[in-house]
Short mmCIF file of C-alpha atoms in Angstrom, two decimals:
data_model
loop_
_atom_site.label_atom_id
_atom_site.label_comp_id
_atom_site.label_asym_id
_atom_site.label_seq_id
_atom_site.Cartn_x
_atom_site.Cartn_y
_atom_site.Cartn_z
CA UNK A 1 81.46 -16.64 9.30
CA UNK A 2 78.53 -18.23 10.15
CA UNK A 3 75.83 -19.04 7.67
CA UNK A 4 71.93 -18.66 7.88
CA UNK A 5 70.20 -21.15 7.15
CA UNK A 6 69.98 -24.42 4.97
CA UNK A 7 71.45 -24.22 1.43
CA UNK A 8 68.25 -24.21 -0.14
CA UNK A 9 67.52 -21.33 1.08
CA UNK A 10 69.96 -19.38 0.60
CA UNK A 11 70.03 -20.87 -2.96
CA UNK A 12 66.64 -20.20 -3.43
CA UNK A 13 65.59 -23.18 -4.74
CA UNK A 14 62.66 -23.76 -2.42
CA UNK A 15 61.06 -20.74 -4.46
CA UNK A 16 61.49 -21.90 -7.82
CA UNK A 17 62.88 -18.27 -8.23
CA UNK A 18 66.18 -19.14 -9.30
CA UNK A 19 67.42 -21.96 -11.22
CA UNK A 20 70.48 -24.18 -9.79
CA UNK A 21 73.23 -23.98 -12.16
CA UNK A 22 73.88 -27.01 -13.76
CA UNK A 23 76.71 -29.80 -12.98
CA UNK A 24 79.05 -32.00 -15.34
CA UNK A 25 77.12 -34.86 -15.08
CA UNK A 26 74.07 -33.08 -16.39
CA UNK A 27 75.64 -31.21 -19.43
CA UNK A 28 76.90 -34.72 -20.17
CA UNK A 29 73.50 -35.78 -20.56
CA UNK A 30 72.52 -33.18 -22.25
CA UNK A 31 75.01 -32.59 -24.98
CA UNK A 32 74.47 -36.73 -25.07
CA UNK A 33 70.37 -36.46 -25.90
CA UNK A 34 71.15 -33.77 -28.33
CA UNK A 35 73.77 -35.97 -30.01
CA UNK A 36 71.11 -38.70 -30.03
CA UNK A 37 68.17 -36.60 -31.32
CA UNK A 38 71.21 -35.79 -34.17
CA UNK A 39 72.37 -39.50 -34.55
CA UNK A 40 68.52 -40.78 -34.73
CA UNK A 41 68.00 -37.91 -37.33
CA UNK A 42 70.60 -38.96 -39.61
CA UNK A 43 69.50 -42.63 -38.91
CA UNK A 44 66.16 -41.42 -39.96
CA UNK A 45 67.77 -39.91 -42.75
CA UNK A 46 69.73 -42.62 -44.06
CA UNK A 47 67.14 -44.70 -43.72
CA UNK A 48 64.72 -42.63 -46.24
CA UNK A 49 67.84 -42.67 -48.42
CA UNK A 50 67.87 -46.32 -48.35
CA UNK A 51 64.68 -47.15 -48.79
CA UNK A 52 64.42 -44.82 -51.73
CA UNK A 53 67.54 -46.28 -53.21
CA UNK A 54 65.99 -50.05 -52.41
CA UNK A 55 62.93 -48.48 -54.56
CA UNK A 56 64.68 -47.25 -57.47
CA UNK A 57 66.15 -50.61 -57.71
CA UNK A 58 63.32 -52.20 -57.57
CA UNK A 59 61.83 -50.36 -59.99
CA UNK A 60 64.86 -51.16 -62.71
CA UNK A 61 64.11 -54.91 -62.06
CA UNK A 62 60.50 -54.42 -62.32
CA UNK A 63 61.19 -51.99 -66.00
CA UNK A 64 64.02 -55.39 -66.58
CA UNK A 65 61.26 -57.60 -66.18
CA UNK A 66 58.57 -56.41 -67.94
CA UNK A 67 61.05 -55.52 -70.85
CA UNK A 68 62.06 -59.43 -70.91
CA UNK A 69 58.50 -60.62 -70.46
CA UNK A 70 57.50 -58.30 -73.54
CA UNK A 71 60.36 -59.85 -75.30
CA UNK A 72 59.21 -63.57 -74.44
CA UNK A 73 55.70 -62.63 -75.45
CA UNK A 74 56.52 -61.29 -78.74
CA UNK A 75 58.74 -64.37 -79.52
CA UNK A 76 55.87 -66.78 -78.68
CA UNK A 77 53.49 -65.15 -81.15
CA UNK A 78 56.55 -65.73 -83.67
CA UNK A 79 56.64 -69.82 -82.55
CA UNK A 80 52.55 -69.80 -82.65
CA UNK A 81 52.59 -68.48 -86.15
CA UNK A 82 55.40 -70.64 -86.90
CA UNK A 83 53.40 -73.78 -85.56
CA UNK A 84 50.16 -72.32 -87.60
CA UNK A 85 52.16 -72.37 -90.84
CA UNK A 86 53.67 -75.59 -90.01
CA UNK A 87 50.45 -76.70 -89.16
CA UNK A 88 48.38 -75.49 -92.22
CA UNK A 89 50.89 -76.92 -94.65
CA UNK A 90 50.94 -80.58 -92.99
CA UNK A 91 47.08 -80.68 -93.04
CA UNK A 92 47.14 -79.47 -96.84
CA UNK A 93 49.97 -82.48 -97.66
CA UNK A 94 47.52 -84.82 -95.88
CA UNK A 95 44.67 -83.52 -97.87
CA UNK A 96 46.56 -84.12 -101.26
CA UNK A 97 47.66 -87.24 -100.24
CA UNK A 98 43.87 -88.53 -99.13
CA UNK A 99 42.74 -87.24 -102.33
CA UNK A 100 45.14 -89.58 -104.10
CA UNK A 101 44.47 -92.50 -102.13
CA UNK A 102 40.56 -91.69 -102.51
CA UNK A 103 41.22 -91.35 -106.20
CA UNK A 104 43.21 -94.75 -106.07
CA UNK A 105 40.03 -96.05 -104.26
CA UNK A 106 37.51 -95.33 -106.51
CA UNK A 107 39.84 -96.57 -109.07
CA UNK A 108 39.89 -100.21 -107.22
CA UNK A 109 36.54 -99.96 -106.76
CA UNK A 110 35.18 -99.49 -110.34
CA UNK A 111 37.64 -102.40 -111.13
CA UNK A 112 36.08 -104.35 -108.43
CA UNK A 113 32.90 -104.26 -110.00
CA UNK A 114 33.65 -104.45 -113.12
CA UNK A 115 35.20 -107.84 -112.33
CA UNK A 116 32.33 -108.63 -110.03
CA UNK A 117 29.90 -107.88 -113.09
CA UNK A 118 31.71 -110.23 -115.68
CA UNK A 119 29.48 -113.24 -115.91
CA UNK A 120 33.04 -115.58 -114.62
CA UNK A 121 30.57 -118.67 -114.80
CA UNK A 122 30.34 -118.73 -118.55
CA UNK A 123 33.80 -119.00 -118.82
CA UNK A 124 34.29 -122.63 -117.57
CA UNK A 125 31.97 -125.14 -119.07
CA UNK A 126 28.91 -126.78 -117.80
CA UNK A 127 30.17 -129.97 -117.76
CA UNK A 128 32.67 -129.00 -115.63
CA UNK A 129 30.44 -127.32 -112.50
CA UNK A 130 28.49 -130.86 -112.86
CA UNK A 131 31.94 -132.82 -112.24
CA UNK A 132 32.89 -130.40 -109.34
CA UNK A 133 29.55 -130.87 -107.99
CA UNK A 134 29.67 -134.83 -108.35
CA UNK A 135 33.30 -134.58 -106.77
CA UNK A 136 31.76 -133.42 -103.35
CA UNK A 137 30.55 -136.60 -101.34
CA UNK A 138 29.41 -134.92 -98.12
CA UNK A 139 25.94 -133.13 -97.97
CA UNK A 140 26.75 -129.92 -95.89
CA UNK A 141 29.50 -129.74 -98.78
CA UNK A 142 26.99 -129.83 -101.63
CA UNK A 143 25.02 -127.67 -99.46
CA UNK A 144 27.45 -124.80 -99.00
CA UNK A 145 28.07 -125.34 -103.32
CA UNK A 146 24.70 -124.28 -103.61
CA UNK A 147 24.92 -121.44 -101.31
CA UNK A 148 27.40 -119.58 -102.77
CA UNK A 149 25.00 -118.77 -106.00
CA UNK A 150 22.14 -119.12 -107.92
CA UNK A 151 24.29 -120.77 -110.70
CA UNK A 152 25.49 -123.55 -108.19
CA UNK A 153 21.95 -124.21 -106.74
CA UNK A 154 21.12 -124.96 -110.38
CA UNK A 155 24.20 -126.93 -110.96
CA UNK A 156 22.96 -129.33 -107.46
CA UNK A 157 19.61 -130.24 -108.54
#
């Protein structure tokens, strides 16, 4: 039997009529791309589920987080009121304490003057300041004697 023709033609393929059935090789690929297109589906997939699960956890450490940072906040307003009171009742102890060593102060002071006011030169007699005064030789001795007061400026001359 003799045959007419290439195989094209007599397949028909030089048309584009008729399709050429399809070998091993090529439903390999085939069934191989669809698997992929599958495979990278569920990657996709799996992937969406991860991230969302990645999200979710990252939102419970965010909710941890704040929750501890609330926490930390509330305790520091309990250490600054703490320090306030400390604070308030140390400056009131120092204020009691400066008013009783300004009252001992004013005490001293009035003393002070009192004993500055008492007339201490009538207590020793004249004759005395005159023999103190005769007892210093030097002249910027006798000098500073009458410096100190009127009393020993009268006591010099």
């Amino acid at each position: 039997m003799a045959r007419k023709g290439s195989k094209r033609q007599r397949t028909g393929a030089g048309a584009g009529t008729e399709r050429r059935p399809r070998t091993r090789a090529q439903k390999a690929e085939t069934a191989a791309a669809e698997t992929t297109t599958t495979t990278t589906t569920m990657a996709s997939l799996e992937g969406v589920f991860d991230l969302a699960g990645e999200l979710a956890l990252a939102e419970r450490r965010r909710d941890f987080e704040q929750k501890v940072l609330a926490e930390e906040r509330a305790k520091l307003k309990g250490l600054k009121a703490q320090q306030r009171a400390k604070q308030t009742r140390f400056v009131k102890t120092c204020e009691a304490k400066l008013g009783e060593c300004d009252g001992k102060c004013k005490q001293l002071i009035r003393v002070l003057e009192a004993a500055r006011t008492l007339d201490w030169f009538n207590l020793l007699p004249e004759a005395l300041w005159e023999r103190i005064a005769g007892q210093l030789n030097e002249e910027k001795a006798l000098f500073s004697f009458a410096m100190t007061c009127r009393r020993f400026r009268e006591m010099q001359k």
